[in-house]
Amino acid sequence: MDNSKKESREQRLSGERDEMLVDFVESLSTDQRLYKYDIVGSIAHAQMLSEQKVITKDEFKQIKEGLLEIEEEIKEGRFKFDKRDEDIHMAIESALVSKIGEAGKKLHTGRSRNDQVATDIRLWMRDEIEILQAKTTLLQKALAKLAGRYAETVMPGYTHLQRAQPIVIASYLLTFVEQFERDFIRLANCRKLLNISPLGSGALAGSTLPLGRKSTANQLGFSDISYNSIDAVSDRDFCAEFIFDCCLIATHLSRLAEDWIIYSSSEFGFVRIDDSFCTSSSMMPQKRNPDVLELVRAKTGAVYGSLVGMLTILKGQPSGYNRDLQEDKIHIFAAGDTVSQSLDMARAVVSHTKFDSTKISAGLEEGYLDATSLAEYLVGRGTAFRDAHGIVGSLVAQCEKENRKLAELSLDELKKHSAVIESDVYDHLGAANVVSKYATEGAPGPKQAKEQVEYWEKQLAKR
Ligand code: ARG
């Protein structure tokens, strides 16, 4: 142990630290990835101290150069981490003191690890949000591109996983672009709310020294400072919010995965995921398994776990900083890492997947996808919807008995159920006719899908 560490401990606590305690209280193994943020935060703090004449310009210069050297050492793997330092903040500070001596001892003036760590996490999260947003955009682009190939290809749309009404494949794919767009916006909102500087809040009560809080905030690109030092060191709302945003991304990824696991089964045969993104079985030689998607689906559970973990850390704490907060990083890092990896994999899978339009269209006339369209045809000819619903219901019952499709019924047979039916009824039957008749904005018809694909391609190209 180097002397400064030993000295400060020996002044208050007696004896050597218990080995088990060292392992239990350290967060260095988790928080060393914050080193870059800790160093820029410390440089900003030291510059502010020199602006305020709490330290000299020369001391600031020494501190800055020392910190930049330490950053290089960590980056290149030359830095010796010692878990007796507890965390990245102490590790860097004690290395600085060893490196530059007296000036190094002044860095922590008017600062506590409590406001330091709150600052570091916010800086990390700003970057992490940008990374996740970029990955979300790439996935959206891949989905929009795939959608562009299938703006006219019809597939069954489902409710309750039962065939419901026909849709074009593009509209199905764009549902995910919409979901990830909301995720993108949620992340932007999260970033906006977290982008304030807690630096200068000290342990909880700020400082009696004339700290320039706006200077550090400006240097670090924060949009404002926090205005309650006790709250600033203990606020981790943004961590819970960030993890929640990750949870919803994971949810959307999981639903996409679930669809495609079902769609790639031989029972469905709707999609074919490229071999390079499938795995095989150790025993059954014929297998092509969608393991990647299954893992994307499964990893969602761990992300939800992080949210519960984070919220539970927060709920029972008395006001002010408590060491409980150290565990926040486990959850924010895990959630960010998992979602980041899953977004990458999902994009790769989406870019290597084809829809089997032959297989899809072969079964398209099963399941009376055109029944609602027929009811609406009757409405167009003056029938009340509730009556139309009943008429079509009995037509479907008849067809089911005779194993026929609605479009196979003759005009006479149709007229027996409703006198208003004319020969133009056949334009309203059959999946392809139905999608071309969708009139509402946002409906899954080819016209709307083309517009939407174009909209998204333009929109996403701006990012
Ligand atoms: N490693 C701690 C954390 O992550 C830093 C703050 C510790 N502060 C303290 N007074 N023990 O939260």
XYZ file of C-alpha atoms and ligand atoms in Angstrom:
475
model
C 0.000 0.000 0.000
C 1.410 3.404 -0.833
C 1.931 5.843 2.008
C -0.737 8.453 1.353
C -3.419 5.753 1.396
C -1.992 4.274 4.512
C -1.742 7.671 6.205
C -5.318 8.752 5.567
C -6.653 5.429 6.793
C -4.418 5.356 9.816
C -5.549 8.772 10.927
C -9.103 7.586 11.485
C -9.285 3.794 11.436
C -6.814 1.563 13.135
C -5.276 -1.632 11.855
C -5.025 -3.144 8.369
C -8.207 -3.653 6.401
C -9.646 -7.114 6.445
C -9.066 -8.894 3.104
C -12.671 -9.986 2.923
C -13.817 -6.406 3.481
C -11.581 -5.185 0.673
C -13.224 -7.603 -1.744
C -16.686 -6.803 -0.512
C -16.598 -3.020 -0.644
C -14.590 -2.517 -3.815
C -16.294 -1.344 -6.987
C -13.109 -0.950 -9.011
C -13.720 -4.165 -10.922
C -17.012 -2.668 -12.149
C -16.353 1.053 -12.343
C -12.898 1.087 -13.953
C -14.665 1.469 -17.271
C -15.578 4.975 -16.109
C -11.940 6.087 -16.142
C -12.229 8.443 -19.136
C -15.171 10.238 -17.566
C -13.508 10.395 -14.176
C -10.473 12.007 -15.772
C -12.306 14.651 -17.824
C -14.389 15.421 -14.741
C -11.243 15.834 -12.638
C -9.576 18.054 -15.227
C -12.659 20.292 -15.344
C -12.743 20.426 -11.548
C -9.048 21.313 -11.336
C -9.405 24.003 -14.018
C -12.273 25.507 -12.041
C -10.171 25.425 -8.856
C -7.454 27.366 -10.655
C -9.969 29.854 -12.119
C -11.191 30.429 -8.577
C -7.575 30.753 -7.359
C -8.005 27.854 -4.959
C -4.997 26.263 -6.658
C -2.336 27.898 -8.839
C -2.181 27.735 -12.627
C 0.981 25.707 -12.341
C -0.681 23.204 -10.005
C -3.542 22.871 -12.479
C -1.045 22.224 -15.273
C 0.662 19.485 -13.275
C -2.664 17.897 -12.367
C -3.903 17.958 -15.948
C -0.717 16.475 -17.375
C -0.625 13.812 -14.680
C -4.218 12.837 -15.318
C -3.669 12.626 -19.070
C -0.677 10.354 -18.502
C -2.782 8.141 -16.252
C -5.456 8.004 -18.940
C -2.868 6.755 -21.441
C -1.626 4.150 -18.963
C -5.129 2.818 -18.398
C -5.960 2.866 -22.103
C -2.819 0.905 -22.926
C -3.288 -1.563 -20.059
C -0.157 -0.392 -18.235
C -1.999 0.912 -15.186
C -1.805 -1.268 -12.083
C -5.231 -1.422 -10.477
C -5.290 -2.190 -6.767
C -8.648 -3.057 -5.292
C -7.609 -1.590 -1.949
C -8.251 1.740 -3.679
C -11.931 0.734 -3.639
C -13.005 2.505 -6.779
C -11.834 4.221 -9.937
C -11.962 7.629 -8.264
C -9.482 6.686 -5.541
C -7.369 4.651 -7.940
C -6.812 7.641 -10.194
C -6.349 10.126 -7.381
C -3.757 8.051 -5.571
C -1.901 7.377 -8.815
C -1.863 11.125 -9.401
C -0.455 11.806 -5.943
C 2.252 9.186 -6.492
C 3.043 10.728 -9.858
C 3.084 14.486 -9.127
C 3.178 14.745 -5.325
C 1.908 17.887 -3.518
C -0.222 19.330 -6.343
C -1.999 15.972 -6.662
C -3.155 16.203 -3.084
C -5.124 19.332 -3.972
C -7.303 17.751 -6.657
C -9.974 16.584 -4.236
C -10.477 20.097 -2.803
C -14.193 20.886 -2.528
C -15.146 17.505 -3.892
C -16.392 14.155 -2.630
C -16.573 10.831 -4.395
C -20.315 11.308 -3.982
C -20.577 14.195 -6.436
C -17.726 12.733 -8.481
C -19.444 9.410 -9.134
C -22.779 11.106 -9.823
C -20.975 13.191 -12.462
C -19.116 10.233 -13.980
C -22.272 8.172 -14.418
C -24.069 11.026 -16.129
C -21.151 11.534 -18.517
C -21.009 7.805 -19.274
C -24.743 7.611 -19.807
C -24.779 10.498 -22.264
C -22.339 8.596 -24.462
C -24.061 5.265 -23.948
C -27.377 6.787 -24.997
C -25.805 8.066 -28.199
C -24.406 4.613 -28.929
C -27.771 2.955 -28.312
C -29.523 5.552 -30.451
C -27.085 4.946 -33.296
C -27.639 1.189 -33.070
C -31.400 1.652 -32.931
C -31.196 3.754 -36.078
C -29.144 1.103 -37.887
C -31.721 -1.527 -37.005
C -34.538 0.754 -38.163
C -32.714 1.293 -41.458
C -32.331 -2.451 -41.963
C -36.029 -2.965 -41.250
C -37.082 -0.145 -43.581
C -34.857 -1.537 -46.321
C -36.376 -4.997 -45.952
C -39.849 -3.428 -45.903
C -39.062 -1.678 -49.189
C -38.782 -5.075 -50.878
C -42.206 -6.185 -49.733
C -44.468 -3.167 -50.148
C -46.836 -5.177 -52.344
C -46.408 -8.666 -50.957
C -49.404 -9.766 -48.952
C -49.298 -11.861 -45.794
C -51.904 -12.774 -43.206
C -52.197 -10.324 -40.341
C -52.872 -11.874 -36.955
C -54.756 -11.090 -33.803
C -54.606 -13.672 -31.000
C -52.209 -15.448 -33.381
C -55.274 -16.310 -35.469
C -55.573 -15.214 -39.073
C -57.379 -11.877 -39.077
C -57.060 -9.589 -42.094
C -54.549 -9.381 -44.949
C -51.631 -6.962 -44.688
C -48.578 -6.203 -46.797
C -45.302 -7.467 -45.349
C -43.839 -3.948 -45.397
C -46.454 -2.697 -42.947
C -45.725 -5.593 -40.624
C -42.010 -4.771 -40.701
C -42.610 -1.078 -40.171
C -44.379 -1.817 -36.873
C -40.896 -2.376 -35.479
C -39.540 0.817 -37.006
C -42.284 2.647 -35.112
C -41.462 0.863 -31.858
C -37.754 1.616 -32.129
C -38.550 5.217 -33.023
C -40.313 5.609 -29.693
C -37.289 4.032 -28.024
C -35.030 6.529 -29.770
C -37.139 9.437 -28.533
C -37.343 8.023 -25.016
C -33.541 7.843 -24.908
C -33.309 11.442 -26.120
C -35.675 12.507 -23.338
C -33.672 10.557 -20.788
C -30.481 12.267 -21.951
C -32.064 15.688 -21.689
C -33.212 15.126 -18.135
C -29.916 13.693 -16.909
C -27.718 16.340 -18.489
C -27.139 18.491 -15.402
C -23.987 18.785 -13.360
C -23.899 17.580 -9.746
C -20.228 18.593 -9.436
C -19.697 20.979 -6.531
C -22.317 19.255 -4.379
C -19.551 17.653 -2.312
C -20.557 14.839 0.001
C -23.997 16.410 0.487
C -23.511 20.026 1.570
C -21.518 21.626 -1.227
C -18.543 23.530 0.099
C -17.483 26.643 1.991
C -14.962 27.257 -0.796
C -15.895 29.525 -3.717
C -16.444 26.752 -6.270
C -17.435 27.788 -9.787
C -20.121 25.245 -10.464
C -21.180 26.752 -13.784
C -17.604 26.535 -15.035
C -17.360 22.785 -14.528
C -20.854 22.341 -15.935
C -19.906 24.276 -19.078
C -16.609 22.517 -19.523
C -18.346 19.143 -19.342
C -21.163 20.080 -21.714
C -23.929 19.950 -19.123
C -26.901 22.180 -19.857
C -27.272 23.335 -16.245
C -26.182 22.630 -12.677
C -28.250 20.847 -10.037
C -29.797 23.154 -7.438
C -29.970 20.957 -4.361
C -26.701 19.428 -3.265
C -28.310 16.779 -1.024
C -30.551 15.574 -3.823
C -27.790 15.824 -6.428
C -25.543 13.234 -4.770
C -28.328 10.755 -4.107
C -30.421 11.087 -7.272
C -30.327 7.988 -9.436
C -33.738 8.461 -11.021
C -32.010 8.758 -14.370
C -30.437 5.321 -13.871
C -33.825 3.706 -13.348
C -35.170 5.606 -16.331
C -32.259 4.577 -18.539
C -32.743 0.935 -17.607
C -36.470 1.219 -18.252
C -35.712 2.557 -21.718
C -33.400 -0.425 -22.217
C -36.213 -2.701 -21.016
C -38.574 -1.434 -23.691
C -35.938 -1.815 -26.400
C -35.412 -5.361 -25.165
C -39.174 -5.927 -25.190
C -39.438 -4.824 -28.787
C -36.453 -6.934 -29.782
C -37.985 -9.891 -27.988
C -41.290 -9.561 -29.800
C -39.530 -9.353 -33.145
C -37.504 -12.423 -32.175
C -40.611 -14.315 -31.118
C -42.368 -13.547 -34.422
C -39.451 -14.713 -36.483
C -38.882 -17.842 -34.431
C -42.497 -18.740 -35.227
C -42.280 -17.533 -38.828
C -39.122 -19.553 -39.506
C -40.679 -22.823 -38.292
C -41.630 -25.256 -41.052
C -45.268 -24.934 -39.970
C -45.157 -21.284 -41.025
C -42.179 -21.054 -43.372
C -42.689 -17.299 -43.780
C -39.080 -16.230 -43.264
C -35.731 -17.701 -44.002
C -32.881 -16.518 -41.834
C -29.536 -16.822 -43.557
C -27.445 -19.859 -42.544
C -24.741 -17.562 -41.208
C -27.150 -16.496 -38.457
C -28.510 -19.934 -37.600
C -27.003 -22.709 -35.519
C -27.251 -26.461 -35.829
C -27.893 -29.308 -33.437
C -25.146 -31.513 -32.007
C -27.346 -34.549 -32.611
C -29.962 -33.860 -35.285
C -28.147 -33.276 -38.550
C -31.067 -31.620 -40.337
C -31.496 -28.764 -37.859
C -31.325 -25.035 -38.554
C -32.102 -23.335 -35.301
C -32.891 -19.664 -34.668
C -30.726 -19.593 -31.512
C -29.715 -15.984 -32.022
C -33.330 -14.884 -31.809
C -33.989 -17.166 -28.867
C -31.100 -15.554 -27.002
C -32.297 -12.056 -27.884
C -35.658 -13.090 -26.413
C -34.091 -14.621 -23.305
C -31.718 -11.756 -22.546
C -34.734 -9.496 -22.138
C -35.283 -11.169 -18.773
C -31.923 -10.023 -17.443
C -32.626 -6.440 -18.543
C -35.937 -6.503 -16.658
C -34.002 -7.902 -13.710
C -31.702 -4.877 -13.795
C -34.681 -2.545 -13.545
C -36.047 -4.346 -10.514
C -32.545 -4.450 -9.028
C -32.071 -0.719 -9.542
C -35.465 0.318 -8.206
C -35.052 -1.896 -5.180
C -31.692 -0.295 -4.384
C -33.421 3.085 -4.350
C -36.589 2.373 -2.437
C -35.358 1.914 1.105
C -32.596 4.471 1.319
C -32.563 7.304 3.792
C -31.941 10.737 2.235
C -28.445 11.631 1.094
C -25.771 9.376 -0.361
C -25.588 5.776 0.841
C -23.134 3.137 -0.238
C -26.077 1.196 -1.664
C -25.780 3.517 -4.656
C -22.489 1.944 -5.617
C -24.455 -1.049 -6.909
C -26.247 1.135 -9.480
C -23.415 0.641 -11.949
C -23.836 -3.127 -12.054
C -27.352 -2.634 -13.386
C -26.869 0.279 -15.762
C -23.821 -1.369 -17.338
C -25.500 -4.753 -17.640
C -28.658 -3.295 -19.180
C -26.726 -1.081 -21.605
C -24.340 -3.870 -22.631
C -27.050 -6.456 -23.199
C -29.275 -4.188 -25.228
C -26.336 -2.928 -27.230
C -25.320 -6.465 -28.164
C -28.871 -7.545 -28.929
C -29.434 -4.513 -31.162
C -26.335 -5.450 -33.155
C -27.443 -9.052 -33.531
C -30.983 -8.081 -34.473
C -29.704 -5.762 -37.171
C -27.483 -8.514 -38.553
C -30.362 -10.997 -38.605
C -32.741 -8.510 -40.225
C -30.174 -7.777 -42.934
C -29.852 -11.507 -43.626
C -33.486 -12.539 -43.756
C -35.840 -13.104 -46.667
C -39.590 -13.563 -46.669
C -40.757 -16.576 -48.678
C -43.526 -14.953 -50.719
C -44.349 -18.170 -52.574
C -44.954 -20.039 -49.349
C -46.881 -17.143 -47.844
C -49.149 -16.610 -50.842
C -49.882 -20.339 -51.132
C -51.796 -20.221 -47.859
C -53.153 -16.719 -48.174
C -56.739 -17.628 -49.000
C -57.055 -19.781 -45.882
C -58.779 -18.361 -42.840
C -61.297 -15.960 -44.489
C -59.021 -12.931 -44.303
C -61.488 -11.152 -46.608
C -64.541 -11.543 -44.335
C -64.290 -8.054 -42.805
C -63.837 -6.542 -46.250
C -67.057 -8.265 -47.378
C -68.922 -6.869 -44.376
C -67.660 -3.390 -45.236
C -68.777 -3.909 -48.848
C -72.288 -4.498 -47.517
C -72.027 -1.359 -45.379
C -71.142 0.533 -48.568
C -74.421 -0.700 -50.033
C -76.519 0.532 -47.135
C -76.482 -2.425 -44.736
C -75.983 -1.646 -41.028
C -72.626 -3.007 -39.887
C -74.109 -5.272 -37.204
C -76.384 -6.863 -39.826
C -73.484 -7.135 -42.287
C -71.420 -8.876 -39.595
C -74.204 -11.456 -39.173
C -74.630 -12.020 -42.919
C -70.916 -12.595 -43.489
C -70.769 -14.801 -40.395
C -73.345 -17.145 -41.881
C -71.594 -17.078 -45.280
C -68.347 -18.099 -43.584
C -70.156 -20.881 -41.717
C -71.531 -22.189 -45.012
C -68.094 -22.011 -46.676
C -66.484 -23.818 -43.759
C -68.999 -26.662 -44.067
C -68.428 -26.944 -47.804
C -64.695 -26.306 -47.571
C -64.820 -23.318 -49.925
C -63.560 -19.732 -49.976
C -65.832 -16.679 -49.977
C -64.616 -15.752 -53.462
C -65.678 -19.178 -54.754
C -69.349 -18.524 -53.981
C -71.466 -17.647 -57.020
C -73.366 -14.356 -57.179
C -76.639 -16.275 -56.746
C -75.370 -17.999 -53.631
C -74.219 -14.662 -52.237
C -77.494 -12.945 -53.091
C -79.363 -15.580 -51.087
C -77.775 -14.023 -47.989
C -78.085 -10.403 -49.064
C -79.967 -8.903 -51.977
C -77.678 -5.834 -52.129
C -74.703 -7.851 -53.355
C -73.713 -7.227 -56.990
C -70.984 -8.619 -59.229
C -68.485 -5.938 -58.099
C -68.335 -7.852 -54.798
C -65.494 -9.937 -56.213
C -63.232 -6.854 -56.214
C -63.573 -6.954 -52.443
C -62.729 -10.609 -51.995
C -59.356 -12.313 -51.938
C -56.398 -11.061 -49.875
C -54.725 -9.063 -52.661
C -57.952 -7.200 -53.521
C -58.586 -6.420 -49.896
C -55.212 -4.768 -49.190
C -55.585 -2.603 -52.310
C -58.906 -1.338 -50.952
C -57.599 -0.160 -47.584
C -58.554 3.499 -47.473
C -57.454 4.718 -44.043
C -54.152 6.401 -43.260
C -51.730 4.013 -41.619
C -53.565 0.915 -42.893
C -51.415 -2.013 -44.108
C -52.110 -1.568 -47.826
C -49.497 -1.242 -50.594
C -50.185 2.455 -51.161
C -49.755 3.379 -47.510
C -46.770 1.056 -47.113
C -44.934 2.659 -50.031
C -45.500 6.102 -48.576
C -44.310 4.973 -45.176
C -41.207 3.227 -46.485
C -40.309 6.399 -48.337
C -40.988 8.510 -45.244
C -38.775 6.353 -43.041
C -35.960 6.109 -45.551
C -35.840 9.885 -45.753
C -36.228 10.361 -42.015
C -33.576 7.807 -41.053
C -31.090 9.055 -43.658
C -30.952 12.348 -41.734
C -29.476 10.635 -38.674
N -17.600 3.782 -5.238
C -18.615 4.668 -4.752
C -19.865 4.590 -5.635
O -19.788 4.009 -6.626
C -18.115 6.076 -4.744
C -18.634 6.933 -3.660
C -18.263 6.404 -2.337
N -18.446 7.378 -1.344
C -18.304 7.128 -0.057
N -18.408 8.082 0.724
N -18.068 5.942 0.399
O -20.910 5.086 -5.317
